[in-house]
Coordinates of C-alpha atoms in Angstrom, one line a residue:
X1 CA 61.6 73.2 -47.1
X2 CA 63.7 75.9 -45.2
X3 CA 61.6 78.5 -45.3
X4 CA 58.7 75.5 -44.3
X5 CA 60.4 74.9 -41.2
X6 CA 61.0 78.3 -40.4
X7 CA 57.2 78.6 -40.4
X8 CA 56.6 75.7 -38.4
X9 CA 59.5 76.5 -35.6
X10 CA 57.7 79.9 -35.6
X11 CA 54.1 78.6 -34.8
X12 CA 55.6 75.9 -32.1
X13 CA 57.4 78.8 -30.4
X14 CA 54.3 81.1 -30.5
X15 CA 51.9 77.8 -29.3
X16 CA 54.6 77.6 -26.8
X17 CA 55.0 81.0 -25.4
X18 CA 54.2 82.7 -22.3
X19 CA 50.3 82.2 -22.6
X20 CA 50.6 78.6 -23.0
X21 CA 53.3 78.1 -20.4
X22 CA 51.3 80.1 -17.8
X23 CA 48.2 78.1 -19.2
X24 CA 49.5 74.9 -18.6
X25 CA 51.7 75.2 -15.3
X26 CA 48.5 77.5 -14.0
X27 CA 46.1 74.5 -14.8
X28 CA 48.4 72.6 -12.7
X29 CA 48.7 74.4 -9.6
X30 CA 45.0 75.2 -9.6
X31 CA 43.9 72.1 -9.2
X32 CA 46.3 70.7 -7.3
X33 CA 45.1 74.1 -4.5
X34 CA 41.6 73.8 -5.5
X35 CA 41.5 69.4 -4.5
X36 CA 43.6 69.7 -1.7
X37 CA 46.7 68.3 -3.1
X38 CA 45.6 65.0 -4.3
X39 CA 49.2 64.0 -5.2
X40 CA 48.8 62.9 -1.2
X41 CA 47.0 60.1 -2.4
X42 CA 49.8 58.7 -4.4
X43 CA 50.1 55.9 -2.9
X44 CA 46.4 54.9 -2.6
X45 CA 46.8 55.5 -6.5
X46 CA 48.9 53.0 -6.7
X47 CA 47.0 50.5 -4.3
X48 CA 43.9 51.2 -6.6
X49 CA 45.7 50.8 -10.3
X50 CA 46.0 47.0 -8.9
X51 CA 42.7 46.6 -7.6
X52 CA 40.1 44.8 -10.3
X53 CA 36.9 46.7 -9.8
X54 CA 34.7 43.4 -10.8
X55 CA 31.1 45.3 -10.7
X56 CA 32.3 48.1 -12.1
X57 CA 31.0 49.3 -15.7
X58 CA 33.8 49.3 -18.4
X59 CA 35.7 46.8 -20.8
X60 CA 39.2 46.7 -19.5
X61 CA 40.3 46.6 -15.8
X62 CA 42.0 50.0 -14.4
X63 CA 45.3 48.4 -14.6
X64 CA 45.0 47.3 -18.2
X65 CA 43.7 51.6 -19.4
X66 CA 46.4 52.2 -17.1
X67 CA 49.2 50.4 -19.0
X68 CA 48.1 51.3 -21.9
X69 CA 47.9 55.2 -21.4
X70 CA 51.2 54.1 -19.8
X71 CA 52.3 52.7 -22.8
X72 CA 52.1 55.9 -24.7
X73 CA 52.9 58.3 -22.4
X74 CA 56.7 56.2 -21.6
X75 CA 57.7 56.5 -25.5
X76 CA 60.9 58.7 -26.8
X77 CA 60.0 61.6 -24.7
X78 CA 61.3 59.3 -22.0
X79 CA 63.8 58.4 -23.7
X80 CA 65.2 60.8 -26.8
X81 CA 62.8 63.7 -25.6
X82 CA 64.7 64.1 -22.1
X83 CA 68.1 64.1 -23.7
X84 CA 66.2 66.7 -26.2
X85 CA 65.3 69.3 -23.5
X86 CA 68.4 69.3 -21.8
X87 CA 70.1 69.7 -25.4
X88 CA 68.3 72.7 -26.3
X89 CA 67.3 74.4 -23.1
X90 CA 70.0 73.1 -20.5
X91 CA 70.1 70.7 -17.7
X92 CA 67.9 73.4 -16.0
X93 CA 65.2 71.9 -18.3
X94 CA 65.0 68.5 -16.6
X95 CA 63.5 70.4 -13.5
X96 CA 61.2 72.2 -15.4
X97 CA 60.0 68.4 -16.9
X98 CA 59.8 67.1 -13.3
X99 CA 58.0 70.3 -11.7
X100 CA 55.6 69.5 -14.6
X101 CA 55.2 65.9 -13.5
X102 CA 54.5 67.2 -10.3
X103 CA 51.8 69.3 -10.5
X104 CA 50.3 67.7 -13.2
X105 CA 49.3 64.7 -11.2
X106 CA 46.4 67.0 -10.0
X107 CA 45.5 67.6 -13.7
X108 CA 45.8 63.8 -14.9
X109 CA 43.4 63.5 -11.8
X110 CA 41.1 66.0 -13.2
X111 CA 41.0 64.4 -16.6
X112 CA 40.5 60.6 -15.6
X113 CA 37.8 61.9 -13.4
X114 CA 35.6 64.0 -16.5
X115 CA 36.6 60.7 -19.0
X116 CA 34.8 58.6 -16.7
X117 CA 31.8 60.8 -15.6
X118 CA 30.8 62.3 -19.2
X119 CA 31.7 58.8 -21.0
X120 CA 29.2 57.1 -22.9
X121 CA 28.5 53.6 -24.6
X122 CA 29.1 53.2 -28.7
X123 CA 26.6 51.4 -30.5
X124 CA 29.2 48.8 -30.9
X125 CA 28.6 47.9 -27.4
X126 CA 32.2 49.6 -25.8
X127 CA 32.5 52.6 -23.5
X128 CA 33.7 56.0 -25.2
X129 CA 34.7 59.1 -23.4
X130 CA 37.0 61.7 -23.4
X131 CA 38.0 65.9 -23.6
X132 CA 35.4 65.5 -26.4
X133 CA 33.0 64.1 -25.1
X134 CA 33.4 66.2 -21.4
X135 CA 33.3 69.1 -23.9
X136 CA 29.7 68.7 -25.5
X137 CA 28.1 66.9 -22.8
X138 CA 29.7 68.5 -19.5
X139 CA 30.0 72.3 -21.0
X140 CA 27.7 71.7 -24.6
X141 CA 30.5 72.9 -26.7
X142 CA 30.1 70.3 -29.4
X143 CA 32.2 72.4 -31.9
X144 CA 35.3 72.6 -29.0
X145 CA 34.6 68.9 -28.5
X146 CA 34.9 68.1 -32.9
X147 CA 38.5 70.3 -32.6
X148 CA 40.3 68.1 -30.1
X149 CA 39.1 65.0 -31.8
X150 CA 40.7 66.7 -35.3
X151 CA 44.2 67.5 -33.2
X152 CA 44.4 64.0 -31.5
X153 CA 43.5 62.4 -34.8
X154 CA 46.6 64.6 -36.8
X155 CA 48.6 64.1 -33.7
X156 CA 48.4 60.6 -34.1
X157 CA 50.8 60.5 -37.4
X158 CA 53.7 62.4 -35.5
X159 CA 54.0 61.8 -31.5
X160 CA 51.8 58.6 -32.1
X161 CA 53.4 56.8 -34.8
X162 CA 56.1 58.9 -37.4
X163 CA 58.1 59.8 -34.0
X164 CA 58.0 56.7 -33.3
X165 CA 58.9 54.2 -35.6
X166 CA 61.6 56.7 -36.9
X167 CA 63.2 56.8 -33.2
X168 CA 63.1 52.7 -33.7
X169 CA 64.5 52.9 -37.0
X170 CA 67.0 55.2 -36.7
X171 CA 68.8 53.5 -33.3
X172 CA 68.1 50.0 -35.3
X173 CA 70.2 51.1 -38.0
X174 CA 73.0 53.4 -36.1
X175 CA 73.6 49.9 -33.5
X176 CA 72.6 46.7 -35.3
X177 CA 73.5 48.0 -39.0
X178 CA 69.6 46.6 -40.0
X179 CA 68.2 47.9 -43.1
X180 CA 65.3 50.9 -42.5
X181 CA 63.1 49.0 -44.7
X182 CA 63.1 45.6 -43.5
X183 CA 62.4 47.3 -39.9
X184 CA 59.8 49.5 -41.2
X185 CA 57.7 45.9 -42.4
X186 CA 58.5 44.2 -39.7
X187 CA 57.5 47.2 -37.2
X188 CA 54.1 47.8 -39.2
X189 CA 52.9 44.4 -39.3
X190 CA 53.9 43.8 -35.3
X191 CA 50.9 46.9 -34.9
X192 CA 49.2 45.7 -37.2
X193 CA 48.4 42.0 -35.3
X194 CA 47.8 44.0 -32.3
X195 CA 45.6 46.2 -33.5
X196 CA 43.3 43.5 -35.1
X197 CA 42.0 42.6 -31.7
X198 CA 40.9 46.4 -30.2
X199 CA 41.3 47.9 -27.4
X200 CA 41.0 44.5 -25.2
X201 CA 44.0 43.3 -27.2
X202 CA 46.1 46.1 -26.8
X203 CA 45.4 46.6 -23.3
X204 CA 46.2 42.6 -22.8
X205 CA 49.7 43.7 -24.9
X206 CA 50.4 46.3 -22.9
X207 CA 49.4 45.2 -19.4
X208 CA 52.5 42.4 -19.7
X209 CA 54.5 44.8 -21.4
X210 CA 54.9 48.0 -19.5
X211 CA 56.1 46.8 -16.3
X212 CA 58.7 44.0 -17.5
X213 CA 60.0 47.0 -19.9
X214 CA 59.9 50.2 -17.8
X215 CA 61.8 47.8 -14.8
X216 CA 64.8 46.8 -17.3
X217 CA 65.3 50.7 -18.3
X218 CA 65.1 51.8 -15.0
X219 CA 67.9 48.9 -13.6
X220 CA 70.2 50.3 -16.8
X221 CA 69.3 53.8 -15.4
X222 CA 70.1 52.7 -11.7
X223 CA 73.2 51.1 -13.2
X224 CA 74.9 54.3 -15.0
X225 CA 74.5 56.6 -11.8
X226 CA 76.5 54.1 -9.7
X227 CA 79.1 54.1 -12.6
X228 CA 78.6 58.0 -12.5
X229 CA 78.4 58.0 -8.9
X230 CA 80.9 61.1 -8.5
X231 CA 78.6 63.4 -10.8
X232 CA 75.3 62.5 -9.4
X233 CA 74.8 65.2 -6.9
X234 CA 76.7 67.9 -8.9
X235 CA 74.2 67.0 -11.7
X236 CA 71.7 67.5 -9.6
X237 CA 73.0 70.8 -8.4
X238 CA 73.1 71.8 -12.1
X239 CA 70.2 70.9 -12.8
X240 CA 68.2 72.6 -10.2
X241 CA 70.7 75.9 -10.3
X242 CA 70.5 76.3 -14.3
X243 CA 66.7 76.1 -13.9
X244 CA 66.8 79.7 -12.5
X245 CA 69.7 81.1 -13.4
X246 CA 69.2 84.2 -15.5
X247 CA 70.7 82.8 -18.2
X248 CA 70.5 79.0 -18.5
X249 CA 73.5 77.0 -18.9
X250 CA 73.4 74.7 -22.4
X251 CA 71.4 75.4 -25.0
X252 CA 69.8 78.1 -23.0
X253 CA 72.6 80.4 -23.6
X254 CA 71.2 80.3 -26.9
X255 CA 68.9 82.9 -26.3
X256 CA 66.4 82.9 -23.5
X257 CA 67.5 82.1 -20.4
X258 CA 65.1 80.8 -17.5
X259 CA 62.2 81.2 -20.8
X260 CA 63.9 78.9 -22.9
X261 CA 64.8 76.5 -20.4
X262 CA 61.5 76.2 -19.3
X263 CA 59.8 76.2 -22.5
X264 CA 61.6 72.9 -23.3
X265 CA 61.2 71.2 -19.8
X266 CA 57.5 72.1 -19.5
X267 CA 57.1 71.0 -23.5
X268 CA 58.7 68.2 -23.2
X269 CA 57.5 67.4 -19.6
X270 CA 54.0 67.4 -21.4
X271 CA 55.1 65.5 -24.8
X272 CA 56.5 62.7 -21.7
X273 CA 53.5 62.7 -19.6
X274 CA 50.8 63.9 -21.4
X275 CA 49.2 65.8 -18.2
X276 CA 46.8 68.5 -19.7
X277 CA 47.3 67.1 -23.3
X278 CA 43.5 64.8 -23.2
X279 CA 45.1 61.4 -24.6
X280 CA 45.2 59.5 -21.4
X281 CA 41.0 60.2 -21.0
X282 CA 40.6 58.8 -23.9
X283 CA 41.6 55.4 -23.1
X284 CA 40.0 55.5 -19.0
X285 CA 36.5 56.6 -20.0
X286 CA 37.3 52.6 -20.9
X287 CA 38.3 50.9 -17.6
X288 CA 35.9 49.1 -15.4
X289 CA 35.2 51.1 -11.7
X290 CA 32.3 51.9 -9.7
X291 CA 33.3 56.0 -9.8
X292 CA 35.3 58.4 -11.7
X293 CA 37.1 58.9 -8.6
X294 CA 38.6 55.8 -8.3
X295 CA 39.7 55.5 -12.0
X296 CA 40.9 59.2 -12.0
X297 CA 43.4 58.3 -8.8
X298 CA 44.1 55.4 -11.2
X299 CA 45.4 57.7 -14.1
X300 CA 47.0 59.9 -11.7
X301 CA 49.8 57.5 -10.8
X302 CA 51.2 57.3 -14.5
X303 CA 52.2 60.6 -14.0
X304 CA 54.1 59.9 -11.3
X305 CA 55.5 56.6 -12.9
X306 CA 56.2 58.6 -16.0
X307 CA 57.8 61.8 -15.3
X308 CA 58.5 62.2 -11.5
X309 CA 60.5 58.7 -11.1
X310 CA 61.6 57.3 -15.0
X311 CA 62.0 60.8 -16.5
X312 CA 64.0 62.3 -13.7
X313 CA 65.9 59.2 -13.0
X314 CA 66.9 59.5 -17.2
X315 CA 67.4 63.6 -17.1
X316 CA 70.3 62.5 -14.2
X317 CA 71.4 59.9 -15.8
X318 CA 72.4 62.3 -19.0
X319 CA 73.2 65.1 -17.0
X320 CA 75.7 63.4 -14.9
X321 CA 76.8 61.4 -18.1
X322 CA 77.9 65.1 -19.7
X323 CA 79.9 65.9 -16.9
X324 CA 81.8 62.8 -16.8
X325 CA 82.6 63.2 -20.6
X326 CA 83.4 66.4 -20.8
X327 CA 86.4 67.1 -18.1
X328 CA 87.6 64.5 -15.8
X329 CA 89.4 67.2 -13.7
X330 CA 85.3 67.6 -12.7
X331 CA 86.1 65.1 -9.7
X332 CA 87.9 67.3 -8.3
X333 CA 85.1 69.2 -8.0
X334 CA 82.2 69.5 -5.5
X335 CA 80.4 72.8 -6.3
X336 CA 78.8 74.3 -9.2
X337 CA 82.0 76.4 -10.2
X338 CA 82.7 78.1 -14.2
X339 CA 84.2 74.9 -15.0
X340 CA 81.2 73.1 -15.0
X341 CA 79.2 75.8 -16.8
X342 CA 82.3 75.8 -19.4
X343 CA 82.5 72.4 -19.7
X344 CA 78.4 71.7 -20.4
X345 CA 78.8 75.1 -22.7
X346 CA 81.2 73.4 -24.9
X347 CA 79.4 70.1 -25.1
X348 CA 75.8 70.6 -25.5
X349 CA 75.4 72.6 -28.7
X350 CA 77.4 69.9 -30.6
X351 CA 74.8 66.9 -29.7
X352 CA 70.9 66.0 -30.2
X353 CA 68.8 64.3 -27.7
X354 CA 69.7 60.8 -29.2
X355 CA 73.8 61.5 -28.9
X356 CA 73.2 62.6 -25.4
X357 CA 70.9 59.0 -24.5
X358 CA 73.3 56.9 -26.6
X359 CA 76.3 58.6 -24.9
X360 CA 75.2 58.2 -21.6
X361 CA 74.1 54.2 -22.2
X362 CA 77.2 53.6 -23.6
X363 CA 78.3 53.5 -19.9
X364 CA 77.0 50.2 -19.8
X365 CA 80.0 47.4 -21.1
X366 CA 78.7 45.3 -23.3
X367 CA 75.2 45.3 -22.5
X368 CA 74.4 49.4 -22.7
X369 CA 73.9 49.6 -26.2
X370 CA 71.3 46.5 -25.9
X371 CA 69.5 48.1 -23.1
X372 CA 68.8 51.1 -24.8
X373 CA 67.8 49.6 -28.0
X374 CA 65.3 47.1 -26.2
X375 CA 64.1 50.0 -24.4
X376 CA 63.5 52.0 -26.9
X377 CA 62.0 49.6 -29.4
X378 CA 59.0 48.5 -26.3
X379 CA 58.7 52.2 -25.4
X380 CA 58.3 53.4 -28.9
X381 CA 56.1 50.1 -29.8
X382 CA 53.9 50.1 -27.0
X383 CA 53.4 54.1 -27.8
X384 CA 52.4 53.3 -31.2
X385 CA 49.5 50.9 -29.8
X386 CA 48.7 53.2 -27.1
X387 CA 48.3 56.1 -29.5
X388 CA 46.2 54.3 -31.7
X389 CA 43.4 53.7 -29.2
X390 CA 43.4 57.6 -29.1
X391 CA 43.5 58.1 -32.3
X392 CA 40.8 55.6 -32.8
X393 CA 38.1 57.0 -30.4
X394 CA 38.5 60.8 -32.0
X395 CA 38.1 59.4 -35.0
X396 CA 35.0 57.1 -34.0
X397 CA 33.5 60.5 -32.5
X398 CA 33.9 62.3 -36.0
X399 CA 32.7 59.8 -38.2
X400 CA 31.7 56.4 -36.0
X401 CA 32.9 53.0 -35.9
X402 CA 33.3 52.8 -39.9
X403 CA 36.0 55.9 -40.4
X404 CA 38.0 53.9 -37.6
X405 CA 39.0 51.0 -40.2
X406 CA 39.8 53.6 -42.8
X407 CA 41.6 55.9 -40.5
X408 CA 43.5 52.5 -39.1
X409 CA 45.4 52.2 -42.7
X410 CA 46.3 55.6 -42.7
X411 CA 47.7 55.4 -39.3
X412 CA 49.7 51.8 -40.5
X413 CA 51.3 53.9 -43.5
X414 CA 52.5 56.8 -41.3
X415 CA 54.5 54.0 -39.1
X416 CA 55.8 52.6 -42.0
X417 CA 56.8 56.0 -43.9
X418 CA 58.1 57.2 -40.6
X419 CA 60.2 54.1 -40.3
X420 CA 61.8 55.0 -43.8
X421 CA 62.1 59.0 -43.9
X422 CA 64.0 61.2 -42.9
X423 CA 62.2 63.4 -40.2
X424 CA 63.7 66.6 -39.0
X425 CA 60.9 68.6 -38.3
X426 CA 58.9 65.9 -36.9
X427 CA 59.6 67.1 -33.2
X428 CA 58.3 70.1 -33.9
X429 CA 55.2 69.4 -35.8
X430 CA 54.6 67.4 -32.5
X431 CA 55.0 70.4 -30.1
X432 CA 52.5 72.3 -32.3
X433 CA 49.7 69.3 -32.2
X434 CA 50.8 68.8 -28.5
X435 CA 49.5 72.5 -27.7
X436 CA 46.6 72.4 -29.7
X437 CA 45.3 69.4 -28.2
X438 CA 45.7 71.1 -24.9
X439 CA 44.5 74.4 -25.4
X440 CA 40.4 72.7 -25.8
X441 CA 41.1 70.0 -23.1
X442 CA 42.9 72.6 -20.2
X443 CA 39.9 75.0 -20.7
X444 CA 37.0 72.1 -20.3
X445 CA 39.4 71.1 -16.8
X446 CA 38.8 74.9 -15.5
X447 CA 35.7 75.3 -16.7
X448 CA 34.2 71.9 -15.1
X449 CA 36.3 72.1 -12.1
X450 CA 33.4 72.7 -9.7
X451 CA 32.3 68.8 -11.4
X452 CA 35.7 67.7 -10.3
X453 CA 35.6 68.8 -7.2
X454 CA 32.5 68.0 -5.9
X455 CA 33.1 63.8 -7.1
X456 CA 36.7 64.4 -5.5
X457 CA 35.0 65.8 -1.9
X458 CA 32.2 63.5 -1.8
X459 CA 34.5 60.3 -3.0
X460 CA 38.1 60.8 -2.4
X461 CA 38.2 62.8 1.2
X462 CA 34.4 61.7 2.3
X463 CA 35.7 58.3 2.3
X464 CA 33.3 56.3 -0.2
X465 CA 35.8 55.1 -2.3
X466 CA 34.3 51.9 -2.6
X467 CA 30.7 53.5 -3.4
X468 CA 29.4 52.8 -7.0
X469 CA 27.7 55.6 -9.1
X470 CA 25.3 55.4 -11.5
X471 CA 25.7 53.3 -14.1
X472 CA 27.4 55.3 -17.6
X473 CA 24.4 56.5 -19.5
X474 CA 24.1 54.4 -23.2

């Protein structure tokens, strides 16, 4: 098993390396250059994701594929997989997650846009899209199109569901004392209801679920920095100093430096928001609009929900949470001097991403250990459902409707075995389906960019928003 993992650390840190790095960030910034900044329209975004588009073609509203790609982007990389990064690469990492947020807006754009435009109807009556389907329609690489839909579908039984219902077990067990096995049942038959009903069911789930859960974690999040309130800006100042600094404070002084820090921000930036990993298409190629423009703006803005408010607002809240643990003397200081880099040093190597969220939450009297468990259980639920959808609709495009219901009971038996097990190198079996999701769906962005920028001119800044296109072909 040793030598196993040493296999698999070496593949996620090869996946992970420069290329894919320069890949991914590079996606970013091109199309955020090549369609004029569209994170400008943030806020129309947000107007839209509210708006029903009644005439439009689709079988869930935009708000309802929004919650749900919502639902499993804010999981335990919001969560667990913040307090990760800054374990093993540094506070400099939480930058690197935001910066990633950032710029991927333009790139969530880009793939809500091809979901929509390339997306076809099942013969089971439903809309269908996705990387996949952009890939063999849009650039007729059928054979690129049947290797994402194999990644998303192994994907599925770690970030999707294993991750998952072990980050739910595990914080179940360590707070309440509750067996892993009664949570296990009761987790697998809670997915189990939901999924019965489809994609309409899961959106309805998800659609009341999201914004009542996201808005409590956020409060408990808004909460800790006032109790922190003398380490907020020097956390900040950390964090945006150790994001350059030739050799990272943390874990980056493990080896690395600025490379390693990033590596874990930008990974983890991606594993929280999903921007260039293809899940979120799969899942807006459903909602009802009258133009991929509209419904990619849509998309767009759960980046921003995701990663550039909830994931910074939790990266501060540990940071700032170390520093208060580690040396009260700190107050007495207000500039990034060795104490702070000794302090943070001392601390980090000694904790997991979990210890560092728990720490932090345990801020809170009384009620910080209940936030944080609610939060967590609704992030890592509503995850499970929203990665289910995805896993669904690459399985439906390998083998149609029929291989769904078999592949369903697989998915069911990962939560449950992930609910009991013990799973160390589940995080990094994750990175390595992360990237390889990526790598088919960031190459089918660049290579139909001219598509998504010729819907973006003649829609988005030629002011026909409102303008319906063609109707999906069947």
């Amino acid at each position: 098993m040793e030598h196993f993992s040493l296999i698999l650390n070496y593949i996620s840190d090869l996946l992970w390396g420069y290329p894919m790095i320069i890949l991914l960030i590079g996606t970013h910034i091109f199309l955020t250059v090549r369609l004029r900044f569209p994170q400008r329209k943030i806020f129309t975004a947000i107007r839209l994701s509210l708006t029903r588009d009644k005439d439009g073609a689709g079988d869930v509203s935009q708000f309802g594929a929004l919650a749900t790609a919502l639902a499993a982007t804010i999981g335990t990389g919001n969560i667990i997989g913040v307090g990760t990064a800054v374990a093993l690469g540094g506070p400099g990492a939480v930058l690197w997650c935001w910066l990633t947020g950032v710029f991927g807006i333009a790139t969530k754009y880009g793939e809500g846009l091809l979901a929509v435009k390339y997306r076809r109807k099942s013969k089971q009556g439903h809309m269908i899209g996705g990387p996949m389907y952009a890939l063999e329609y849009g650039l007729n690489t059928r054979w690129a199109g049947v290797l994402f839909a194999i990644f998303t579908a192994l994907a599925a039984f770690g970030i999707g569901s294993t991750v998952q219902a072990n980050a739910i077990s595990t914080l179940a067990h360590d707070i309440m004392g509750v067996n892993e096995w009664i949570i296990a049942i009761v987790i697998t038959l809670l997915v189990a209801l939901v999924l019965v009903g489809g994609i309409k069911s899961i959106a309805r789930v998800c659609t009341a679920l999201v914004p009542f859960m996201a808005s409590l974690y956020v409060v408990g999040c808004f909460v800790i920095l006032c109790i922190n309130w003398h380490y907020v800006w020097p956390a900040i100042q950390l964090i945006a100093t150790s994001a350059f600094a030739p050799e990272a404070v943390g874990g980056g002084l493990a080896g690395g430096g600025i490379m390693l820090t990033a590596r874990y921000g930008i990974a983890r930036g991606l594993f929280s928001n999903e921007s260039g990993l293809g899940s979120a298409p799969l899942v807006a190629a459903a909602a009802r609009t009258k133009n991929p423009v509209r419904q990619a703006l849509v998309s767009a803005s759960g980046t921003f929900w995701d990663t550039v408010v909830i994931c910074a607002v939790t990266g501060i809240v540990v940071v700032s949470s170390v520093l208060s643990y580690s040396d009260a003397s700190m107050l007495h200081f207000n500039t990034l001097g060795s104490t702070f880099s000794s302090n943070i040093n001392t601390l980090l190597p000694s904790m997991d991403g979990g210890t560092l969220t728990k720490l932090a939450f345990c801020k809170i009297p009384l009620l910080g250990s209940f936030i944080l468990m609610f939060g967590l259980f609704t992030f890592a639920f509503s995850t499970i459902l929203g990665w289910s959808i995805y896993a669904q609709r690459a399985v439906e495009y390998l083998g149609g409707y029929r291989a769904v219901k078999v592949y369903t009971w697989f998915f069911l038996a990962a939560v449950f075995i992930g609910a009991i097990m013990e799973l160390s190198l589940v995080w990094t079996l994750a990175d390595i389906f992360n990237a390889l999701m990526a790598i088919p769906n960031l190459f089918a962005l660049l290579l139909l960019s001219k598509v998504i920028v010729r819907d973006t001119d003649k829609y988005l800044w030629g002011g026909q928003l409102d303008e319906e296109e063609y109707p999906s072909k069947d």
